[in-house]
CSV table of C-alpha atoms and ligand atoms in Angstrom, one decimal:
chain,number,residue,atom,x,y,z
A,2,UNK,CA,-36.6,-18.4,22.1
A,3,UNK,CA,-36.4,-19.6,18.9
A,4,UNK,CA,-35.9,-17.3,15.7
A,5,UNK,CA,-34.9,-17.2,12.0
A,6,UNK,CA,-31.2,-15.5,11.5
A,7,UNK,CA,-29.0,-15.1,8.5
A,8,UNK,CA,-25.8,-16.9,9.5
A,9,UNK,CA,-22.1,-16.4,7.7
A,10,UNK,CA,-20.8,-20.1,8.6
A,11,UNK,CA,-17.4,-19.1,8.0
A,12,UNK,CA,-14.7,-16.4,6.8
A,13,UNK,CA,-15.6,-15.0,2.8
A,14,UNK,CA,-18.8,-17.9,2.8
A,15,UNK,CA,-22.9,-16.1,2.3
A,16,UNK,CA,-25.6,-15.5,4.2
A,17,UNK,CA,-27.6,-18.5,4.9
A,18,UNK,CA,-30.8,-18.5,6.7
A,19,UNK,CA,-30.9,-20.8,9.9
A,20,UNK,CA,-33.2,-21.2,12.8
A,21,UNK,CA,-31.0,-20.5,16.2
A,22,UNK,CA,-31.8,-20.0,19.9
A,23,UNK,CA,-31.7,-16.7,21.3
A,24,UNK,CA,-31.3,-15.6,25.0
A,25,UNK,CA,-34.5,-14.0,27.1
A,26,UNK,CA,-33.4,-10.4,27.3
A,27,UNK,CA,-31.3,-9.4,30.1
A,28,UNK,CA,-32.0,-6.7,32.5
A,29,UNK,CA,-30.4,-3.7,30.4
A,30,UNK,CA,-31.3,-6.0,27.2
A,31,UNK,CA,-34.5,-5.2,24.4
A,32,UNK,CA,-36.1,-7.7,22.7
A,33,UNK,CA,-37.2,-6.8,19.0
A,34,UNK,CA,-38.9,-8.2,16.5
A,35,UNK,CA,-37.8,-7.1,13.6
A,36,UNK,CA,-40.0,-6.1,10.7
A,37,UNK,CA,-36.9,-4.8,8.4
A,38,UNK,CA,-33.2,-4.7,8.0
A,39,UNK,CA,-30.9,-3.0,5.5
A,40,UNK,CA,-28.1,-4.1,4.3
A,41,UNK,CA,-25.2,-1.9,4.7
A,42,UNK,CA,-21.6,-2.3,2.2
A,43,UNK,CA,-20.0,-3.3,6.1
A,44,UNK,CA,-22.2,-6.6,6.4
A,45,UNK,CA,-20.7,-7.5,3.3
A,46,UNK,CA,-17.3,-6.7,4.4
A,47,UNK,CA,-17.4,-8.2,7.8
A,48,UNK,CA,-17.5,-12.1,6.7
A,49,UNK,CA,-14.7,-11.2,5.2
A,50,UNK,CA,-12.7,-9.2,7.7
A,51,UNK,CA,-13.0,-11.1,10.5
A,52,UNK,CA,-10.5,-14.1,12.4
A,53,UNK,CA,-12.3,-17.9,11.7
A,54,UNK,CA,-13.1,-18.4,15.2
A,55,UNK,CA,-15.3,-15.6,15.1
A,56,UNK,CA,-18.0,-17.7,13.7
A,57,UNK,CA,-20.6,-18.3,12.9
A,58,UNK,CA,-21.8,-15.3,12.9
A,59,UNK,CA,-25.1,-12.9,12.5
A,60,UNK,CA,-24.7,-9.5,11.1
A,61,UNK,CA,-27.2,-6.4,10.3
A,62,UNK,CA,-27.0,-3.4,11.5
A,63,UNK,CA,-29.9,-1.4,10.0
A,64,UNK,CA,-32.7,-2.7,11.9
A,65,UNK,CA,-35.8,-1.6,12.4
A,66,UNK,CA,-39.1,-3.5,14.5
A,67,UNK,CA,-41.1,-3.4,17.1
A,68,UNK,CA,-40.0,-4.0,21.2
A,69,UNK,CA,-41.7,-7.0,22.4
A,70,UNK,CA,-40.1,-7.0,25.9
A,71,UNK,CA,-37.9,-4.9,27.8
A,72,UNK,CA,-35.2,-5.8,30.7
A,73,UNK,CA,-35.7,-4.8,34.0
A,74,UNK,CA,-33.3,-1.9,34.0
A,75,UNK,CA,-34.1,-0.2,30.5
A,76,UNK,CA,-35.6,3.0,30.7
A,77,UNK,CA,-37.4,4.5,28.1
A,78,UNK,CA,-38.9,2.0,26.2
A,79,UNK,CA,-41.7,-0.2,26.5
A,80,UNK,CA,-43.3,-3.3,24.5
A,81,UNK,CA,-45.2,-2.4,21.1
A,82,UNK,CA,-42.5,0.7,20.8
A,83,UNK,CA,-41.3,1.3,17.2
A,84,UNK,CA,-37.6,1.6,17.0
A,85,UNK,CA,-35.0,2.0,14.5
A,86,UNK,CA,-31.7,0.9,15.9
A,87,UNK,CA,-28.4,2.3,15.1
A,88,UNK,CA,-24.9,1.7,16.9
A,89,UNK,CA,-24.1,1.1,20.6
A,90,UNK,CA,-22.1,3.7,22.8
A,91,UNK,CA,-21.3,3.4,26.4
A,92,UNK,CA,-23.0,7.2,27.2
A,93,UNK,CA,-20.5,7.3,29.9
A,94,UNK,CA,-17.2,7.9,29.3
A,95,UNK,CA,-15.7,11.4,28.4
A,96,UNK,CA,-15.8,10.6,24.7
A,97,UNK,CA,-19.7,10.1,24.6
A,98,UNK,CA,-20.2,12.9,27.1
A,99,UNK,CA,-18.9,14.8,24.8
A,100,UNK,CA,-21.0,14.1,22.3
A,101,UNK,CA,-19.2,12.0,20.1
A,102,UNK,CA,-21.2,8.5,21.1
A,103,UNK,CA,-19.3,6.9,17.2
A,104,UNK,CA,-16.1,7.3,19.2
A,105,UNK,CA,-16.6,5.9,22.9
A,106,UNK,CA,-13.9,4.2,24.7
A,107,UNK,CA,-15.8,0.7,24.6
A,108,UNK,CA,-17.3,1.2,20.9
A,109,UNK,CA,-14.9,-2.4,20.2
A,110,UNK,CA,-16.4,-4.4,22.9
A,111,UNK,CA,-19.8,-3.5,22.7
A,112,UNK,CA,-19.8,-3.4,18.4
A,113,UNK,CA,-17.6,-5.6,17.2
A,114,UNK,CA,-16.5,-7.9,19.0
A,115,UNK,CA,-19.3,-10.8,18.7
A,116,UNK,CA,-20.4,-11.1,22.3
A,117,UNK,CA,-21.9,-8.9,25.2
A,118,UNK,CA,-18.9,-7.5,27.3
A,119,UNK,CA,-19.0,-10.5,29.6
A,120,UNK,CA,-18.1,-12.6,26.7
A,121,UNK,CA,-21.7,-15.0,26.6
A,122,UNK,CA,-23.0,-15.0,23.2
A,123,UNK,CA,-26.7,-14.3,22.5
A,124,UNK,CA,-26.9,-17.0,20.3
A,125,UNK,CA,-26.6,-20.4,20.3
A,126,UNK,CA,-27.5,-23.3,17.9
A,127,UNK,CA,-27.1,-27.2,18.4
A,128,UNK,CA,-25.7,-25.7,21.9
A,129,UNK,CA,-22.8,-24.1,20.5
A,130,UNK,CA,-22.8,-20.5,20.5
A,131,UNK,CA,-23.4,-18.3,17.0
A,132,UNK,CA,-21.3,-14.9,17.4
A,133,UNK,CA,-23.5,-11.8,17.2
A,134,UNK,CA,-24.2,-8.4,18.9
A,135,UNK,CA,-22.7,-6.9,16.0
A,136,UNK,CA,-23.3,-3.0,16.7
A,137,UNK,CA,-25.9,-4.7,19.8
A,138,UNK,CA,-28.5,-6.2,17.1
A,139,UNK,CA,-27.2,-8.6,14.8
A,140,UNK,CA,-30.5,-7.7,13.1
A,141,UNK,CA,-30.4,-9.7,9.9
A,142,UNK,CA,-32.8,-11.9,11.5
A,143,UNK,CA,-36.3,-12.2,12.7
A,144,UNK,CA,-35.5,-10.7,16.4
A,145,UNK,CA,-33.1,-9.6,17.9
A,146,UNK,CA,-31.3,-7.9,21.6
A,147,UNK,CA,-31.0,-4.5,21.4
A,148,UNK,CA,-30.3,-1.8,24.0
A,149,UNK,CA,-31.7,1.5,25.0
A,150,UNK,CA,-28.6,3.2,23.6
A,151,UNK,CA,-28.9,2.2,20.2
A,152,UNK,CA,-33.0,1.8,19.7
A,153,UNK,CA,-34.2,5.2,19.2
A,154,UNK,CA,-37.9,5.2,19.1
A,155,UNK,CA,-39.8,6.2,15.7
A,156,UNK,CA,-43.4,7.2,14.7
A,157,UNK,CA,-45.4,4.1,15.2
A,158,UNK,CA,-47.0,5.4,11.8
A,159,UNK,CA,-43.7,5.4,9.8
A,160,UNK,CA,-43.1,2.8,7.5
A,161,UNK,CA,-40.4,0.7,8.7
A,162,UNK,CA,-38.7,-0.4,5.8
A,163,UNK,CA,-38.2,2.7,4.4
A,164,UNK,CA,-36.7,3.9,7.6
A,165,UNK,CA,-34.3,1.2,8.5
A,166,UNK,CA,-31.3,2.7,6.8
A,167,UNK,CA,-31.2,5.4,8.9
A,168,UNK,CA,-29.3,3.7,11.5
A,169,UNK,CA,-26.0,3.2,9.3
A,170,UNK,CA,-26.1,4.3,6.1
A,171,UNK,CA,-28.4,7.1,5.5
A,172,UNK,CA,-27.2,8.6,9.0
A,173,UNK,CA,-23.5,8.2,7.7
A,174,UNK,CA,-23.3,10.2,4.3
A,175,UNK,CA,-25.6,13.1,5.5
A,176,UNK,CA,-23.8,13.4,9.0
A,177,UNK,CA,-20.3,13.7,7.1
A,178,UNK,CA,-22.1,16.8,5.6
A,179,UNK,CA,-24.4,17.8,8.3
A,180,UNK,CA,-22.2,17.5,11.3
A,181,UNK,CA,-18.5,17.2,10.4
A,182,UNK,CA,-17.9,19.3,6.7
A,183,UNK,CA,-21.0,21.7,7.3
A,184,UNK,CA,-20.6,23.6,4.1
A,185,UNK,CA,-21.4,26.9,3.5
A,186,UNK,CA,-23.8,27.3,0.1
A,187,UNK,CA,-20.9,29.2,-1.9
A,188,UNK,CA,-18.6,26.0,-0.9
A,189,UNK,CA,-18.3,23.0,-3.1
A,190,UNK,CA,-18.2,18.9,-2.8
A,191,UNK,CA,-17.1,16.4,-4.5
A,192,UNK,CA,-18.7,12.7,-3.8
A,193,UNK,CA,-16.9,9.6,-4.8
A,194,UNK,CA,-19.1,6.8,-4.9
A,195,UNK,CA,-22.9,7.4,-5.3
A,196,UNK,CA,-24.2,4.3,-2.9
A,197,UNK,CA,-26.4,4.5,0.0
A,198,UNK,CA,-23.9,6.8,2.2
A,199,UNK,CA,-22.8,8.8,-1.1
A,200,UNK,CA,-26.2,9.5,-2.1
A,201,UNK,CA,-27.0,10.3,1.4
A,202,UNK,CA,-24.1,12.6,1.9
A,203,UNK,CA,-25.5,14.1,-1.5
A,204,UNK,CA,-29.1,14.7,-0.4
A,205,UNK,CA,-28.2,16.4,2.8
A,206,UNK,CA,-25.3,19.0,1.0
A,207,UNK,CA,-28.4,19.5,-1.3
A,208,UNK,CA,-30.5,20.3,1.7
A,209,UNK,CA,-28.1,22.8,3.3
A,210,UNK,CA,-28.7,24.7,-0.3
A,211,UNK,CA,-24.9,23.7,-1.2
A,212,UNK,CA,-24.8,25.2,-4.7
A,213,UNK,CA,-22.1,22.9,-6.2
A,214,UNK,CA,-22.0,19.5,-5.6
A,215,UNK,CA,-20.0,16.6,-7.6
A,216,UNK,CA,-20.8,13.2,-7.5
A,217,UNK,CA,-18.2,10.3,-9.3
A,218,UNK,CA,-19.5,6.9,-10.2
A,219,UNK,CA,-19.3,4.4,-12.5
A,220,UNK,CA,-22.7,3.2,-13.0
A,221,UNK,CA,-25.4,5.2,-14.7
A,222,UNK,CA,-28.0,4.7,-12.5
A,223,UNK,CA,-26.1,5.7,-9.5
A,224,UNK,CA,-25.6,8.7,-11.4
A,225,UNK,CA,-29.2,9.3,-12.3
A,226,UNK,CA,-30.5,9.5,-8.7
A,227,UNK,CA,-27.3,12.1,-7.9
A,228,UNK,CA,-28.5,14.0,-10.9
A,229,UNK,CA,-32.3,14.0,-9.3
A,230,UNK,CA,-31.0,14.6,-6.2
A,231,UNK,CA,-28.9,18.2,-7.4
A,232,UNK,CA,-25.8,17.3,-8.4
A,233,UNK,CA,-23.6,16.9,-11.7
A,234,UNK,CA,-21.9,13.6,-12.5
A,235,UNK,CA,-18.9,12.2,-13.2
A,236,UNK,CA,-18.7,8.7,-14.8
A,237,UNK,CA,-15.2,8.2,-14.1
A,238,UNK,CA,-14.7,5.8,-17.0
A,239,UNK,CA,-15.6,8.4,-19.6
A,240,UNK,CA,-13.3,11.1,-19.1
A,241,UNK,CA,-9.2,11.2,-18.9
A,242,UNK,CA,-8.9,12.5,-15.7
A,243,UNK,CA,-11.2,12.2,-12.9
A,244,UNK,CA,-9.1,15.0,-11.1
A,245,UNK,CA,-9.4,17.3,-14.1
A,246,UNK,CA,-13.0,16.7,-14.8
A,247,UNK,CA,-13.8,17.7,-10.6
A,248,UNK,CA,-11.6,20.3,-10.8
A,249,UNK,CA,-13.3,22.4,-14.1
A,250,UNK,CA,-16.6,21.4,-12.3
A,251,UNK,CA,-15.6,23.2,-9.0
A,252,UNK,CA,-14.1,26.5,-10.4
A,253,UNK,CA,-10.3,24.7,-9.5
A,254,UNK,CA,-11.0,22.3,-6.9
A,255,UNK,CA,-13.5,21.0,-3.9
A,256,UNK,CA,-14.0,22.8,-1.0
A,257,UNK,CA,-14.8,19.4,0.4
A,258,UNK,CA,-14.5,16.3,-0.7
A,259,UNK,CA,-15.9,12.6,0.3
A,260,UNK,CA,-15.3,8.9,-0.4
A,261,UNK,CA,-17.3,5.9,0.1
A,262,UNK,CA,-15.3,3.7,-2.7
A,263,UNK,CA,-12.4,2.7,0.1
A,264,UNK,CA,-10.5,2.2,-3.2
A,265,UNK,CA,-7.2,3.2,-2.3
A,266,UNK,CA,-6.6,4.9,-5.9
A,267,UNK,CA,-9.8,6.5,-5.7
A,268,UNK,CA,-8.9,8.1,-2.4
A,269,UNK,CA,-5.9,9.9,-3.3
A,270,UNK,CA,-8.2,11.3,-6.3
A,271,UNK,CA,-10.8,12.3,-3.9
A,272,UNK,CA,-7.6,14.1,-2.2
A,273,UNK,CA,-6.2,15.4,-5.4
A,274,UNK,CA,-9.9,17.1,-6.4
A,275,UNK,CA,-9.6,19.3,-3.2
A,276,UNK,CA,-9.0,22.5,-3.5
A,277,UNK,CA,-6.1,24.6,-1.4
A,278,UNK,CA,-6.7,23.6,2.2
A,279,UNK,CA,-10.0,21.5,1.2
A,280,UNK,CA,-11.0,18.4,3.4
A,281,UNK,CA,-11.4,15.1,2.7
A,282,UNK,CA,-13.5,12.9,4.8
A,283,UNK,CA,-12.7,8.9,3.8
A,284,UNK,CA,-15.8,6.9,4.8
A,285,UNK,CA,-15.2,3.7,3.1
A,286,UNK,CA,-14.7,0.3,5.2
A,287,UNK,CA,-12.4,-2.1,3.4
A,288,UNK,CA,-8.6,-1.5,2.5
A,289,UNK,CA,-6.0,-2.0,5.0
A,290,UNK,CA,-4.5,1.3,3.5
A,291,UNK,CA,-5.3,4.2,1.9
A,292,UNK,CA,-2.9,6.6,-0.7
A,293,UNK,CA,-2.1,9.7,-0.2
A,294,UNK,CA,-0.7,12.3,-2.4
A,295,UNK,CA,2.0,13.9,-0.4
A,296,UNK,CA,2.8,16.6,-2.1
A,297,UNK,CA,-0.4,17.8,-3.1
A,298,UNK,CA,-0.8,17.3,0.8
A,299,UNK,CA,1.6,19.5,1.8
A,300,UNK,CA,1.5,22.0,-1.0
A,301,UNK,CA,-1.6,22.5,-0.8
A,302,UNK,CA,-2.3,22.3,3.2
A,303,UNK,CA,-5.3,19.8,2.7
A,304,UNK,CA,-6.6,17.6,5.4
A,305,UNK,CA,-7.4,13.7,4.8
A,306,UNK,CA,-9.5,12.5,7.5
A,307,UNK,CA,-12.3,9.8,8.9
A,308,UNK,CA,-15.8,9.6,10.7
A,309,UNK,CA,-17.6,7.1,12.2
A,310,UNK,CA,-21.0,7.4,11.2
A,311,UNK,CA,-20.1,10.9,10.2
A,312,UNK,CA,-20.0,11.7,13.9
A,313,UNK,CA,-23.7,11.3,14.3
A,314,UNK,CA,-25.5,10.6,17.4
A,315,UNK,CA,-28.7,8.4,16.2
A,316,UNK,CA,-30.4,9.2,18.9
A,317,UNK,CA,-30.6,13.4,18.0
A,318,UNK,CA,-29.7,12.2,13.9
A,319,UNK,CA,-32.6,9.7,13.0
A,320,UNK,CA,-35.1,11.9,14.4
A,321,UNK,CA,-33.0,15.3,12.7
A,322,UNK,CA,-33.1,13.3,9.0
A,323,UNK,CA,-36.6,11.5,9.8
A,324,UNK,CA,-38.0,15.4,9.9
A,325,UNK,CA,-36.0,16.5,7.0
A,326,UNK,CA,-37.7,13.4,5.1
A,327,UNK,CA,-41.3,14.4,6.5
A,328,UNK,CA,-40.0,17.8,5.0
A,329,UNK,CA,-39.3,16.4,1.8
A,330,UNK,CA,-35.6,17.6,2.1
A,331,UNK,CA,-34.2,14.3,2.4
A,332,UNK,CA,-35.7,11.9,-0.3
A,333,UNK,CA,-34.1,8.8,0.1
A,334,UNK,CA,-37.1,6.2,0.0
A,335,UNK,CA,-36.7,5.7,-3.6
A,336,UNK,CA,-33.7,4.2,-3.1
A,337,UNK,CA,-34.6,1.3,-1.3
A,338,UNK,CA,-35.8,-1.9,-2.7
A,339,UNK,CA,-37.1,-4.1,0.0
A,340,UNK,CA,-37.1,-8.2,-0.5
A,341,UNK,CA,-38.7,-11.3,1.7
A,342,UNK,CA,-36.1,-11.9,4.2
A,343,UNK,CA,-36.0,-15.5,2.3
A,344,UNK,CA,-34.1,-13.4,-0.7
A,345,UNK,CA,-31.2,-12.2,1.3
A,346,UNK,CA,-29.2,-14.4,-1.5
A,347,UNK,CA,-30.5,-12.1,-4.4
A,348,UNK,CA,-30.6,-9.0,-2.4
A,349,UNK,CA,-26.7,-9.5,-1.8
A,350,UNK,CA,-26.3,-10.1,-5.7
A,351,UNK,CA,-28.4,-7.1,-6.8
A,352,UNK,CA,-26.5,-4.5,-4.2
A,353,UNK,CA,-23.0,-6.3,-5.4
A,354,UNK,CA,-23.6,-5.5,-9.0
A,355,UNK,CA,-25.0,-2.0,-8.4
A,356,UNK,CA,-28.6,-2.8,-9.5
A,357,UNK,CA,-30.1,-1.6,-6.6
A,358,UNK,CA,-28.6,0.9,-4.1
A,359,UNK,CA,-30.1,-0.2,-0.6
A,360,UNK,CA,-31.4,-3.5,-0.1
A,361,UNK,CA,-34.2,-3.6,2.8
A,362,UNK,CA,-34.8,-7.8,4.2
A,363,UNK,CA,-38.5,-7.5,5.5
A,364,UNK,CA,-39.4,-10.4,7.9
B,19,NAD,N1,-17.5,5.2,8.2
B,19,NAD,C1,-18.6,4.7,8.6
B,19,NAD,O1,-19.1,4.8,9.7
B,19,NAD,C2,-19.3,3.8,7.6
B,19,NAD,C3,-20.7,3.6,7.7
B,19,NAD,C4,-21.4,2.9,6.7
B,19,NAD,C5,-20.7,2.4,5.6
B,19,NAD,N2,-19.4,2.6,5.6
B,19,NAD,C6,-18.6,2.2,4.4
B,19,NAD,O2,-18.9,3.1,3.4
B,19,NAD,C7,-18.7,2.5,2.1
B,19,NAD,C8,-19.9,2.8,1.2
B,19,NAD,O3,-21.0,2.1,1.6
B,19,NAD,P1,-22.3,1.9,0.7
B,19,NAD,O4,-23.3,1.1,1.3
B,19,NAD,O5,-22.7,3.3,0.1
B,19,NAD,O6,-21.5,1.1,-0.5
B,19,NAD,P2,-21.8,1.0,-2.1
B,19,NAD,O7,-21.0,-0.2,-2.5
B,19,NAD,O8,-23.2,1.0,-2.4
B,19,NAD,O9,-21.1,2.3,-2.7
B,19,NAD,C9,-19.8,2.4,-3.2
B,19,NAD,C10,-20.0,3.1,-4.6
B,19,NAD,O10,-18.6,3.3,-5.1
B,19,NAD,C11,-18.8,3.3,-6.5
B,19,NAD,N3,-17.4,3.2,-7.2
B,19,NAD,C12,-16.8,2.1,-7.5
B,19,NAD,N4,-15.6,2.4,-8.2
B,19,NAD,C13,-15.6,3.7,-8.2
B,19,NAD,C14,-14.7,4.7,-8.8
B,19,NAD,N5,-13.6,4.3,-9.4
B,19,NAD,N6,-15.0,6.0,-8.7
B,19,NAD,C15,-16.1,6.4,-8.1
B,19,NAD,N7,-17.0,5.6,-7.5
B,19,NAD,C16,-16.8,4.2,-7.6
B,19,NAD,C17,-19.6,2.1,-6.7
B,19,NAD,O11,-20.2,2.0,-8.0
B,19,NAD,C18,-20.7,2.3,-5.6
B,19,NAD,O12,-21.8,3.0,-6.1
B,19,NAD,C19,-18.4,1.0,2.4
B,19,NAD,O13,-17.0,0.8,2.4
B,19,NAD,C20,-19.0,0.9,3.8
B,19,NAD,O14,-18.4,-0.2,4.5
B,19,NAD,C21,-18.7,3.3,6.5
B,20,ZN,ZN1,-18.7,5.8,25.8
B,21,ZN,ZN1,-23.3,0.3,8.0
């Protein structure tokens, strides 16, 4: 069929929308039409980070719509079903048996690499193929192929583009919290970088009734919401030491710490904030290294490490935060601004200079 899709024509160039040809859905394949799609900080990234050859290319990852037809083999799910779709995971191997679905053996080839496994594209245009599947969606257009793994199925009565950022971003910042830091209410964190994850990770330490909680930013909006949200601010360029300023907030340092900056120097802050054997979960997408502080390290038995959608499963984590917003514990729908898909231009803009914190494409 044919469909609207916002294409990256090449390595570091924008999102343009262009009509392309998409395949009929295969027999474990979904059909979806979307009705909205976040935009995540890794869409950005993406056109960036990837070879030339791999495009063009369609990205989006926070999709949200309605199934319009279902393969043969997909179990599950049936036409008119609302779904918010999140990742893609095998389900199979050890690694997503165990729970950990962000981690599965085959999370490359079935996320990233542009292609189903058997390396057809599901796009084509003028006959040559546009690269896609990007986490099995490539939603930033007006349908797209999904799988049972990665559509979980919503409330027909939600409002889908308040809830499409709960397949990336909104899942990421409150499952660092929820399922890999778990804090304790007497513990502390410390938050660098108040965006969509940040503000997310923020929210959900707020829910688990975490009594001190730190968020660092440079913009004063981004600030604002963390305020509203239970937290004390940083603004990093109005203090002389970051470090300092954390650790007189924390009573001598973060239990836990997290950063969504993926600015090297910002990270070994983040580290430096800890407290004695605190943790520090780096979330961001976008350096080829990070710093660390050895000594502090060392001297201090602190641990530095990663998560992948902060180890959620979406399909027991959307529904977990989609209650805690019906509960009124998670309030993140303020901080989406939606836009006519024919915008993405401006949305990119506005989420690039901070003015808005989660950009929603409606269709
Ligand atoms: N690990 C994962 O599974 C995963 C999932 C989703 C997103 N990500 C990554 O997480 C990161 C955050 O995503 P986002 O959508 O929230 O991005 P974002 O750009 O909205 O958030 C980053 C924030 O960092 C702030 N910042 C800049 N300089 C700073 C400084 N010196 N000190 C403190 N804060 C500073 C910015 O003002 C901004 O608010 C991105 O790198 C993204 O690629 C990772
Ligand atoms: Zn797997
Ligand atoms: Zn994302």
């Amino acid at each position: 069929m044919k469909t609207r899709a916002a294409v990256v024509e090449g390595q570091g160039q924008p999102f343009t929308l262009s009509e392309v040809e998409l395949d009929e859905p295969r027999e474990e394949e979904v059909l979806v039409r979307m009705v909205a799609t976040g935009i995540c900080h890794t869409d950005l990234t993406m056109g960036s980070f990837l070879p030339p050859e791999m495009f063009p290319n369609v990205f989006g990852h926070e999709g949200a719509g309605v199934v319009e037809q279902v393969g043969a083999q997909v179990q599950g799910l049936e036409p008119d079903d609302h779904v918010v779709m999140s990742f893609r995971s095998c389900r199979d191997c050890s690694t997503c048996k165990a729970g950990l679905v962000g981690y599965c053996d085959s999370t490359l080839l079935l996320n990233y690499m542009g292609m189903r496994m058997d390396g057809t594209t599901t796009m084509q245009r003028d006959g040559s193929p546009v690269f896609g599947s990007f986490f099995g969606q490539s939603s930033l257009a007006a349908h797209a192929l999904a799988y049972a793994d990665n559509c979980v199925k919503v409330d027909p009565e939600l409002d889908l583009t308040l809830v499409a950022p709960y397949g990336c971003g909104f899942q990421t910042g409150a499952g660092t919290v929820l399922n890999v830091l778990r804090p304790q209410a007497e513990e502390s964190l410390v938050v660098y970088g108040a965006g969509a994850v940040g503000l997310a990770a923020v929210a959900a330490a707020a829910a688990e009734g975490v009594e001190s909680i730190v968020a660092v930013d440079p913009l004063a909006g981004r600030r604002a919401v963390a305020e509203r949200f239970g937290a004390t601010t940083v603004d990093p360029g109005a203090v002389e030491s970051v470090v300092d300023r954390v650790k007189e907030l924390t009573g001598g340092g973060a239990t836990y710490g997290i950063d969504t900056t993926a600015i090297p120097e910002v990270v070994k802050q983040a580290q430096q904030s800890l407290a004695v054997r605190g943790t520090l979960v780096a979330l961001g997408l976008g350096a080829p290294e990070y710093v660390v502080d050895a000594i502090d390290l060392l001297q201090a038995g602190k641990t530095v490490t990663s998560s992948i959608e902060g180890d959620s499963d979406p399909q027991e984590m959307v529904p977990r935060l989609l209650d805690m917003r019906a509960a009124g514990t998670f309030p993140m729908d303020d901080l989406v601004t939606t836009y006519p898909a024919e915008e993405i231009g401006q949305a990119v803009a506005d989420v690039t200079r901070g003015a808005v914190v989660k950009p929603v494409l409606v269709w």
